[in-house]
């Protein structure tokens, strides 16, 4: 950094010979600076007004944006509550079995209703009063339309023809069978 502050003969000579501005130019610049300082108060006021208007606009837009967001959230909450309280339609899951799935199913008769249970659940269903084979002497048809039902915590397939009417559904409920999957 020594070279920045060196004082040698050449530098002294260049400084001594540099041209000086005219006196009129210096006076004009000084007058402009003093005039500028007097008008500086109005510039500060203009800046203050601009800042205040910007803050006001941001506050107004933020409030309306926040209200819109809250209203949207409330409408979604109301729609969800309506859906929970009054669902659009009762969902009854139905299944069609492939031959691979059907080979492990066993037809059983439980109080006059043909149910299709997994071969592993056959003993449990027998203890609950189910008898092997389809009811009314008919054979189980694997391609018959089935609906899923819950019996004592186990999902079973019931022939759709056994759950078509309200009376048949009421009979199933008396036996402890509810349509739909068991709740875990």
PDB file of N, CA and C in Angstrom, residues 38-115:
ATOM      1  N   UNK A  38     -32.723  23.442   1.113  1.00  0.00           N
ATOM      2  CA  UNK A  38     -33.973  24.074   1.545  1.00  0.00           C
ATOM      3  C   UNK A  38     -35.185  23.291   1.051  1.00  0.00           C
ATOM      4  N   UNK A  39     -35.125  22.703  -0.133  1.00  0.00           N
ATOM      5  CA  UNK A  39     -36.239  21.929  -0.688  1.00  0.00           C
ATOM      6  C   UNK A  39     -36.201  20.486  -0.222  1.00  0.00           C
ATOM      7  N   UNK A  40     -35.234  20.096   0.549  1.00  0.00           N
ATOM      8  CA  UNK A  40     -35.107  18.724   1.046  1.00  0.00           C
ATOM      9  C   UNK A  40     -36.269  18.326   1.940  1.00  0.00           C
ATOM     10  N   UNK A  41     -36.864  19.280   2.652  1.00  0.00           N
ATOM     11  CA  UNK A  41     -37.993  18.982   3.536  1.00  0.00           C
ATOM     12  C   UNK A  41     -39.187  18.504   2.715  1.00  0.00           C
ATOM     13  N   UNK A  42     -39.427  19.111   1.567  1.00  0.00           N
ATOM     14  CA  UNK A  42     -40.560  18.685   0.742  1.00  0.00           C
ATOM     15  C   UNK A  42     -40.287  17.304   0.139  1.00  0.00           C
ATOM     16  N   UNK A  43     -39.023  17.016  -0.152  1.00  0.00           N
ATOM     17  CA  UNK A  43     -38.690  15.688  -0.678  1.00  0.00           C
ATOM     18  C   UNK A  43     -38.958  14.623   0.393  1.00  0.00           C
ATOM     19  N   UNK A  44     -38.645  14.909   1.637  1.00  0.00           N
ATOM     20  CA  UNK A  44     -38.916  13.975   2.729  1.00  0.00           C
ATOM     21  C   UNK A  44     -40.412  13.753   2.910  1.00  0.00           C
ATOM     22  N   UNK A  45     -41.187  14.818   2.734  1.00  0.00           N
ATOM     23  CA  UNK A  45     -42.640  14.692   2.859  1.00  0.00           C
ATOM     24  C   UNK A  45     -43.194  13.816   1.741  1.00  0.00           C
ATOM     25  N   UNK A  46     -42.669  14.016   0.514  1.00  0.00           N
ATOM     26  CA  UNK A  46     -43.113  13.185  -0.604  1.00  0.00           C
ATOM     27  C   UNK A  46     -42.769  11.717  -0.362  1.00  0.00           C
ATOM     28  N   UNK A  47     -41.604  11.469   0.148  1.00  0.00           N
ATOM     29  CA  UNK A  47     -41.193  10.105   0.447  1.00  0.00           C
ATOM     30  C   UNK A  47     -42.089   9.495   1.532  1.00  0.00           C
ATOM     31  N   UNK A  48     -42.418  10.288   2.549  1.00  0.00           N
ATOM     32  CA  UNK A  48     -43.299   9.813   3.616  1.00  0.00           C
ATOM     33  C   UNK A  48     -44.686   9.468   3.106  1.00  0.00           C
ATOM     34  N   UNK A  49     -45.227  10.309   2.218  1.00  0.00           N
ATOM     35  CA  UNK A  49     -46.549  10.044   1.643  1.00  0.00           C
ATOM     36  C   UNK A  49     -46.507   8.758   0.812  1.00  0.00           C
ATOM     37  N   UNK A  50     -45.446   8.566   0.043  1.00  0.00           N
ATOM     38  CA  UNK A  50     -45.332   7.363  -0.789  1.00  0.00           C
ATOM     39  C   UNK A  50     -45.260   6.110   0.083  1.00  0.00           C
ATOM     40  N   UNK A  51     -44.484   6.178   1.165  1.00  0.00           N
ATOM     41  CA  UNK A  51     -44.368   5.027   2.073  1.00  0.00           C
ATOM     42  C   UNK A  51     -45.710   4.748   2.743  1.00  0.00           C
ATOM     43  N   UNK A  52     -46.413   5.796   3.189  1.00  0.00           N
ATOM     44  CA  UNK A  52     -47.709   5.614   3.851  1.00  0.00           C
ATOM     45  C   UNK A  52     -48.740   5.002   2.898  1.00  0.00           C
ATOM     46  N   UNK A  53     -48.800   5.476   1.654  1.00  0.00           N
ATOM     47  CA  UNK A  53     -49.742   4.911   0.690  1.00  0.00           C
ATOM     48  C   UNK A  53     -49.422   3.454   0.378  1.00  0.00           C
ATOM     49  N   UNK A  54     -48.146   3.134   0.253  1.00  0.00           N
ATOM     50  CA  UNK A  54     -47.759   1.747  -0.005  1.00  0.00           C
ATOM     51  C   UNK A  54     -48.158   0.845   1.146  1.00  0.00           C
ATOM     52  N   UNK A  55     -47.913   1.291   2.370  1.00  0.00           N
ATOM     53  CA  UNK A  55     -48.284   0.487   3.546  1.00  0.00           C
ATOM     54  C   UNK A  55     -49.801   0.306   3.621  1.00  0.00           C
ATOM     55  N   UNK A  56     -50.551   1.370   3.331  1.00  0.00           N
ATOM     56  CA  UNK A  56     -52.012   1.270   3.348  1.00  0.00           C
ATOM     57  C   UNK A  56     -52.537   0.295   2.308  1.00  0.00           C
ATOM     58  N   UNK A  57     -51.971   0.347   1.105  1.00  0.00           N
ATOM     59  CA  UNK A  57     -52.411  -0.575   0.056  1.00  0.00           C
ATOM     60  C   UNK A  57     -52.072  -2.021   0.418  1.00  0.00           C
ATOM     61  N   UNK A  58     -50.888  -2.244   0.973  1.00  0.00           N
ATOM     62  CA  UNK A  58     -50.520  -3.608   1.382  1.00  0.00           C
ATOM     63  C   UNK A  58     -51.438  -4.126   2.482  1.00  0.00           C
ATOM     64  N   UNK A  59     -51.780  -3.262   3.432  1.00  0.00           N
ATOM     65  CA  UNK A  59     -52.679  -3.681   4.512  1.00  0.00           C
ATOM     66  C   UNK A  59     -54.066  -4.031   3.964  1.00  0.00           C
ATOM     67  N   UNK A  60     -54.583  -3.199   3.054  1.00  0.00           N
ATOM     68  CA  UNK A  60     -55.911  -3.466   2.492  1.00  0.00           C
ATOM     69  C   UNK A  60     -55.916  -4.752   1.669  1.00  0.00           C
ATOM     70  N   UNK A  61     -54.926  -4.908   0.813  1.00  0.00           N
ATOM     71  CA  UNK A  61     -54.866  -6.123   0.001  1.00  0.00           C
ATOM     72  C   UNK A  61     -54.641  -7.355   0.860  1.00  0.00           C
ATOM     73  N   UNK A  62     -53.827  -7.239   1.873  1.00  0.00           N
ATOM     74  CA  UNK A  62     -53.592  -8.369   2.775  1.00  0.00           C
ATOM     75  C   UNK A  62     -54.853  -8.759   3.525  1.00  0.00           C
ATOM     76  N   UNK A  63     -55.629  -7.756   3.957  1.00  0.00           N
ATOM     77  CA  UNK A  63     -56.869  -8.055   4.681  1.00  0.00           C
ATOM     78  C   UNK A  63     -57.868  -8.769   3.778  1.00  0.00           C
ATOM     79  N   UNK A  64     -58.048  -8.270   2.565  1.00  0.00           N
ATOM     80  CA  UNK A  64     -59.000  -8.925   1.676  1.00  0.00           C
ATOM     81  C   UNK A  64     -58.505 -10.293   1.246  1.00  0.00           C
ATOM     82  N   UNK A  65     -57.221 -10.437   1.025  1.00  0.00           N
ATOM     83  CA  UNK A  65     -56.675 -11.751   0.687  1.00  0.00           C
ATOM     84  C   UNK A  65     -56.856 -12.726   1.834  1.00  0.00           C
ATOM     85  N   UNK A  66     -56.632 -12.255   3.061  1.00  0.00           N
ATOM     86  CA  UNK A  66     -56.821 -13.105   4.238  1.00  0.00           C
ATOM     87  C   UNK A  66     -58.284 -13.490   4.425  1.00  0.00           C
ATOM     88  N   UNK A  67     -59.189 -12.536   4.194  1.00  0.00           N
ATOM     89  CA  UNK A  67     -60.618 -12.839   4.307  1.00  0.00           C
ATOM     90  C   UNK A  67     -61.041 -13.857   3.256  1.00  0.00           C
ATOM     91  N   UNK A  68     -60.524 -13.698   2.053  1.00  0.00           N
ATOM     92  CA  UNK A  68     -60.857 -14.640   0.989  1.00  0.00           C
ATOM     93  C   UNK A  68     -60.363 -16.042   1.334  1.00  0.00           C
ATOM     94  N   UNK A  69     -59.147 -16.122   1.863  1.00  0.00           N
ATOM     95  CA  UNK A  69     -58.580 -17.422   2.248  1.00  0.00           C
ATOM     96  C   UNK A  69     -59.409 -18.056   3.364  1.00  0.00           C
ATOM     97  N   UNK A  70     -59.802 -17.259   4.348  1.00  0.00           N
ATOM     98  CA  UNK A  70     -60.604 -17.781   5.457  1.00  0.00           C
ATOM     99  C   UNK A  70     -61.981 -18.235   4.964  1.00  0.00           C
ATOM    100  N   UNK A  71     -62.614 -17.448   4.091  1.00  0.00           N
ATOM    101  CA  UNK A  71     -63.930 -17.824   3.564  1.00  0.00           C
ATOM    102  C   UNK A  71     -63.846 -19.118   2.775  1.00  0.00           C
ATOM    103  N   UNK A  72     -62.796 -19.270   2.001  1.00  0.00           N
ATOM    104  CA  UNK A  72     -62.603 -20.494   1.231  1.00  0.00           C
ATOM    105  C   UNK A  72     -62.425 -21.693   2.165  1.00  0.00           C
ATOM    106  N   UNK A  73     -61.652 -21.517   3.228  1.00  0.00           N
ATOM    107  CA  UNK A  73     -61.454 -22.596   4.198  1.00  0.00           C
ATOM    108  C   UNK A  73     -62.748 -22.977   4.891  1.00  0.00           C
ATOM    109  N   UNK A  74     -63.567 -21.976   5.247  1.00  0.00           N
ATOM    110  CA  UNK A  74     -64.847 -22.254   5.906  1.00  0.00           C
ATOM    111  C   UNK A  74     -65.781 -23.013   4.961  1.00  0.00           C
ATOM    112  N   UNK A  75     -65.825 -22.622   3.684  1.00  0.00           N
ATOM    113  CA  UNK A  75     -66.714 -23.320   2.752  1.00  0.00           C
ATOM    114  C   UNK A  75     -66.282 -24.773   2.572  1.00  0.00           C
ATOM    115  N   UNK A  76     -64.982 -25.037   2.558  1.00  0.00           N
ATOM    116  CA  UNK A  76     -64.513 -26.429   2.462  1.00  0.00           C
ATOM    117  C   UNK A  76     -64.861 -27.209   3.727  1.00  0.00           C
ATOM    118  N   UNK A  77     -64.741 -26.571   4.892  1.00  0.00           N
ATOM    119  CA  UNK A  77     -65.071 -27.244   6.145  1.00  0.00           C
ATOM    120  C   UNK A  77     -66.558 -27.585   6.199  1.00  0.00           C
ATOM    121  N   UNK A  78     -67.406 -26.663   5.747  1.00  0.00           N
ATOM    122  CA  UNK A  78     -68.851 -26.915   5.744  1.00  0.00           C
ATOM    123  C   UNK A  78     -69.184 -28.054   4.782  1.00  0.00           C
ATOM    124  N   UNK A  79     -68.562 -28.054   3.616  1.00  0.00           N
ATOM    125  CA  UNK A  79     -68.822 -29.130   2.652  1.00  0.00           C
ATOM    126  C   UNK A  79     -68.400 -30.486   3.216  1.00  0.00           C
ATOM    127  N   UNK A  80     -67.280 -30.524   3.917  1.00  0.00           N
ATOM    128  CA  UNK A  80     -66.823 -31.783   4.524  1.00  0.00           C
ATOM    129  C   UNK A  80     -67.776 -32.230   5.624  1.00  0.00           C
ATOM    130  N   UNK A  81     -68.238 -31.286   6.441  1.00  0.00           N
ATOM    131  CA  UNK A  81     -69.160 -31.640   7.515  1.00  0.00           C
ATOM    132  C   UNK A  81     -70.479 -32.164   6.952  1.00  0.00           C
ATOM    133  N   UNK A  82     -70.983 -31.541   5.902  1.00  0.00           N
ATOM    134  CA  UNK A  82     -72.223 -32.004   5.278  1.00  0.00           C
ATOM    135  C   UNK A  82     -72.032 -33.411   4.732  1.00  0.00           C
ATOM    136  N   UNK A  83     -70.880 -33.670   4.139  1.00  0.00           N
ATOM    137  CA  UNK A  83     -70.611 -34.997   3.582  1.00  0.00           C
ATOM    138  C   UNK A  83     -70.549 -36.056   4.680  1.00  0.00           C
ATOM    139  N   UNK A  84     -70.005 -35.705   5.842  1.00  0.00           N
ATOM    140  CA  UNK A  84     -69.923 -36.662   6.944  1.00  0.00           C
ATOM    141  C   UNK A  84     -71.297 -36.914   7.537  1.00  0.00           C
ATOM    142  N   UNK A  85     -72.068 -35.848   7.742  1.00  0.00           N
ATOM    143  CA  UNK A  85     -73.379 -35.986   8.381  1.00  0.00           C
ATOM    144  C   UNK A  85     -74.385 -36.648   7.444  1.00  0.00           C
ATOM    145  N   UNK A  86     -74.395 -36.255   6.189  1.00  0.00           N
ATOM    146  CA  UNK A  86     -75.356 -36.797   5.225  1.00  0.00           C
ATOM    147  C   UNK A  86     -74.607 -37.233   3.972  1.00  0.00           C
ATOM    148  N   UNK A  87     -74.025 -38.436   3.978  1.00  0.00           N
ATOM    149  CA  UNK A  87     -73.290 -38.873   2.792  1.00  0.00           C
ATOM    150  C   UNK A  87     -74.192 -38.935   1.564  1.00  0.00           C
ATOM    151  N   UNK A  88     -73.579 -38.773   0.421  1.00  0.00           N
ATOM    152  CA  UNK A  88     -74.319 -38.726  -0.838  1.00  0.00           C
ATOM    153  C   UNK A  88     -75.045 -40.039  -1.092  1.00  0.00           C
ATOM    154  N   UNK A  89     -74.386 -41.139  -0.949  1.00  0.00           N
ATOM    155  CA  UNK A  89     -75.013 -42.430  -1.203  1.00  0.00           C
ATOM    156  C   UNK A  89     -74.391 -43.473  -0.282  1.00  0.00           C
ATOM    157  N   UNK A  90     -75.162 -44.489   0.054  1.00  0.00           N
ATOM    158  CA  UNK A  90     -74.641 -45.563   0.881  1.00  0.00           C
ATOM    159  C   UNK A  90     -73.755 -46.443   0.006  1.00  0.00           C
ATOM    160  N   UNK A  91     -72.534 -46.620   0.442  1.00  0.00           N
ATOM    161  CA  UNK A  91     -71.579 -47.395  -0.338  1.00  0.00           C
ATOM    162  C   UNK A  91     -71.599 -48.832   0.156  1.00  0.00           C
ATOM    163  N   UNK A  92     -71.897 -49.745  -0.732  1.00  0.00           N
ATOM    164  CA  UNK A  92     -71.863 -51.167  -0.420  1.00  0.00           C
ATOM    165  C   UNK A  92     -70.821 -51.785  -1.339  1.00  0.00           C
ATOM    166  N   UNK A  93     -69.661 -52.161  -0.791  1.00  0.00           N
ATOM    167  CA  UNK A  93     -68.637 -52.729  -1.662  1.00  0.00           C
ATOM    168  C   UNK A  93     -69.094 -54.050  -2.266  1.00  0.00           C
ATOM    169  N   UNK A  94     -68.779 -54.238  -3.505  1.00  0.00           N
ATOM    170  CA  UNK A  94     -69.107 -55.502  -4.155  1.00  0.00           C
ATOM    171  C   UNK A  94     -67.852 -56.050  -4.803  1.00  0.00           C
ATOM    172  N   UNK A  95     -67.793 -57.359  -4.911  1.00  0.00           N
ATOM    173  CA  UNK A  95     -66.618 -57.990  -5.504  1.00  0.00           C
ATOM    174  C   UNK A  95     -67.051 -59.024  -6.515  1.00  0.00           C
ATOM    175  N   UNK A  96     -66.245 -59.219  -7.518  1.00  0.00           N
ATOM    176  CA  UNK A  96     -66.388 -60.327  -8.442  1.00  0.00           C
ATOM    177  C   UNK A  96     -65.103 -61.118  -8.297  1.00  0.00           C
ATOM    178  N   UNK A  97     -65.210 -62.380  -8.066  1.00  0.00           N
ATOM    179  CA  UNK A  97     -64.015 -63.160  -7.815  1.00  0.00           C
ATOM    180  C   UNK A  97     -63.500 -63.812  -9.081  1.00  0.00           C
ATOM    181  N   UNK A  98     -62.203 -63.919  -9.141  1.00  0.00           N
ATOM    182  CA  UNK A  98     -61.605 -64.686 -10.225  1.00  0.00           C
ATOM    183  C   UNK A  98     -61.591 -66.153  -9.803  1.00  0.00           C
ATOM    184  N   UNK A  99     -61.294 -67.034 -10.727  1.00  0.00           N
ATOM    185  CA  UNK A  99     -61.254 -68.459 -10.377  1.00  0.00           C
ATOM    186  C   UNK A  99     -60.138 -68.741  -9.376  1.00  0.00           C
ATOM    187  N   UNK A 100     -59.059 -67.959  -9.408  1.00  0.00           N
ATOM    188  CA  UNK A 100     -57.974 -68.152  -8.442  1.00  0.00           C
ATOM    189  C   UNK A 100     -58.430 -67.812  -7.036  1.00  0.00           C
ATOM    190  N   UNK A 101     -59.260 -66.775  -6.904  1.00  0.00           N
ATOM    191  CA  UNK A 101     -59.765 -66.403  -5.591  1.00  0.00           C
ATOM    192  C   UNK A 101     -60.845 -67.379  -5.139  1.00  0.00           C
ATOM    193  N   UNK A 102     -61.684 -67.803  -6.063  1.00  0.00           N
ATOM    194  CA  UNK A 102     -62.814 -68.660  -5.718  1.00  0.00           C
ATOM    195  C   UNK A 102     -62.372 -70.037  -5.238  1.00  0.00           C
ATOM    196  N   UNK A 103     -61.199 -70.502  -5.636  1.00  0.00           N
ATOM    197  CA  UNK A 103     -60.789 -71.844  -5.249  1.00  0.00           C
ATOM    198  C   UNK A 103     -60.535 -71.955  -3.750  1.00  0.00           C
ATOM    199  N   UNK A 104     -60.317 -70.840  -3.059  1.00  0.00           N
ATOM    200  CA  UNK A 104     -60.082 -70.875  -1.621  1.00  0.00           C
ATOM    201  C   UNK A 104     -61.330 -70.504  -0.834  1.00  0.00           C
ATOM    202  N   UNK A 105     -62.450 -70.321  -1.509  1.00  0.00           N
ATOM    203  CA  UNK A 105     -63.704 -69.960  -0.852  1.00  0.00           C
ATOM    204  C   UNK A 105     -64.577 -71.199  -0.676  1.00  0.00           C
ATOM    205  N   UNK A 106     -65.328 -71.177   0.409  1.00  0.00           N
ATOM    206  CA  UNK A 106     -66.217 -72.290   0.719  1.00  0.00           C
ATOM    207  C   UNK A 106     -67.612 -71.720   0.943  1.00  0.00           C
ATOM    208  N   UNK A 107     -68.614 -72.317   0.291  1.00  0.00           N
ATOM    209  CA  UNK A 107     -69.991 -71.884   0.486  1.00  0.00           C
ATOM    210  C   UNK A 107     -70.515 -72.467   1.789  1.00  0.00           C
ATOM    211  N   UNK A 108     -71.171 -71.623   2.594  1.00  0.00           N
ATOM    212  CA  UNK A 108     -71.740 -72.068   3.861  1.00  0.00           C
ATOM    213  C   UNK A 108     -73.116 -71.445   4.006  1.00  0.00           C
ATOM    214  N   UNK A 109     -73.952 -72.131   4.739  1.00  0.00           N
ATOM    215  CA  UNK A 109     -75.304 -71.634   4.990  1.00  0.00           C
ATOM    216  C   UNK A 109     -75.367 -71.168   6.434  1.00  0.00           C
ATOM    217  N   UNK A 110     -75.680 -69.893   6.641  1.00  0.00           N
ATOM    218  CA  UNK A 110     -75.795 -69.330   7.990  1.00  0.00           C
ATOM    219  C   UNK A 110     -77.208 -68.786   8.143  1.00  0.00           C
ATOM    220  N   UNK A 111     -78.032 -69.493   8.885  1.00  0.00           N
ATOM    221  CA  UNK A 111     -79.416 -69.096   9.163  1.00  0.00           C
ATOM    222  C   UNK A 111     -80.185 -68.762   7.888  1.00  0.00           C
ATOM    223  N   UNK A 112     -80.073 -69.595   6.893  1.00  0.00           N
ATOM    224  CA  UNK A 112     -80.840 -69.432   5.668  1.00  0.00           C
ATOM    225  C   UNK A 112     -80.200 -68.521   4.645  1.00  0.00           C
ATOM    226  N   UNK A 113     -78.992 -68.044   4.896  1.00  0.00           N
ATOM    227  CA  UNK A 113     -78.290 -67.164   3.952  1.00  0.00           C
ATOM    228  C   UNK A 113     -77.007 -67.842   3.505  1.00  0.00           C
ATOM    229  N   UNK A 114     -76.810 -67.904   2.185  1.00  0.00           N
ATOM    230  CA  UNK A 114     -75.581 -68.484   1.659  1.00  0.00           C
ATOM    231  C   UNK A 114     -74.474 -67.441   1.752  1.00  0.00           C
ATOM    232  N   UNK A 115     -73.409 -67.816   2.438  1.00  0.00           N
ATOM    233  CA  UNK A 115     -72.247 -66.933   2.530  1.00  0.00           C
ATOM    234  C   UNK A 115     -71.047 -67.662   1.966  1.00  0.00           C
TER     235      UNK A 115
END
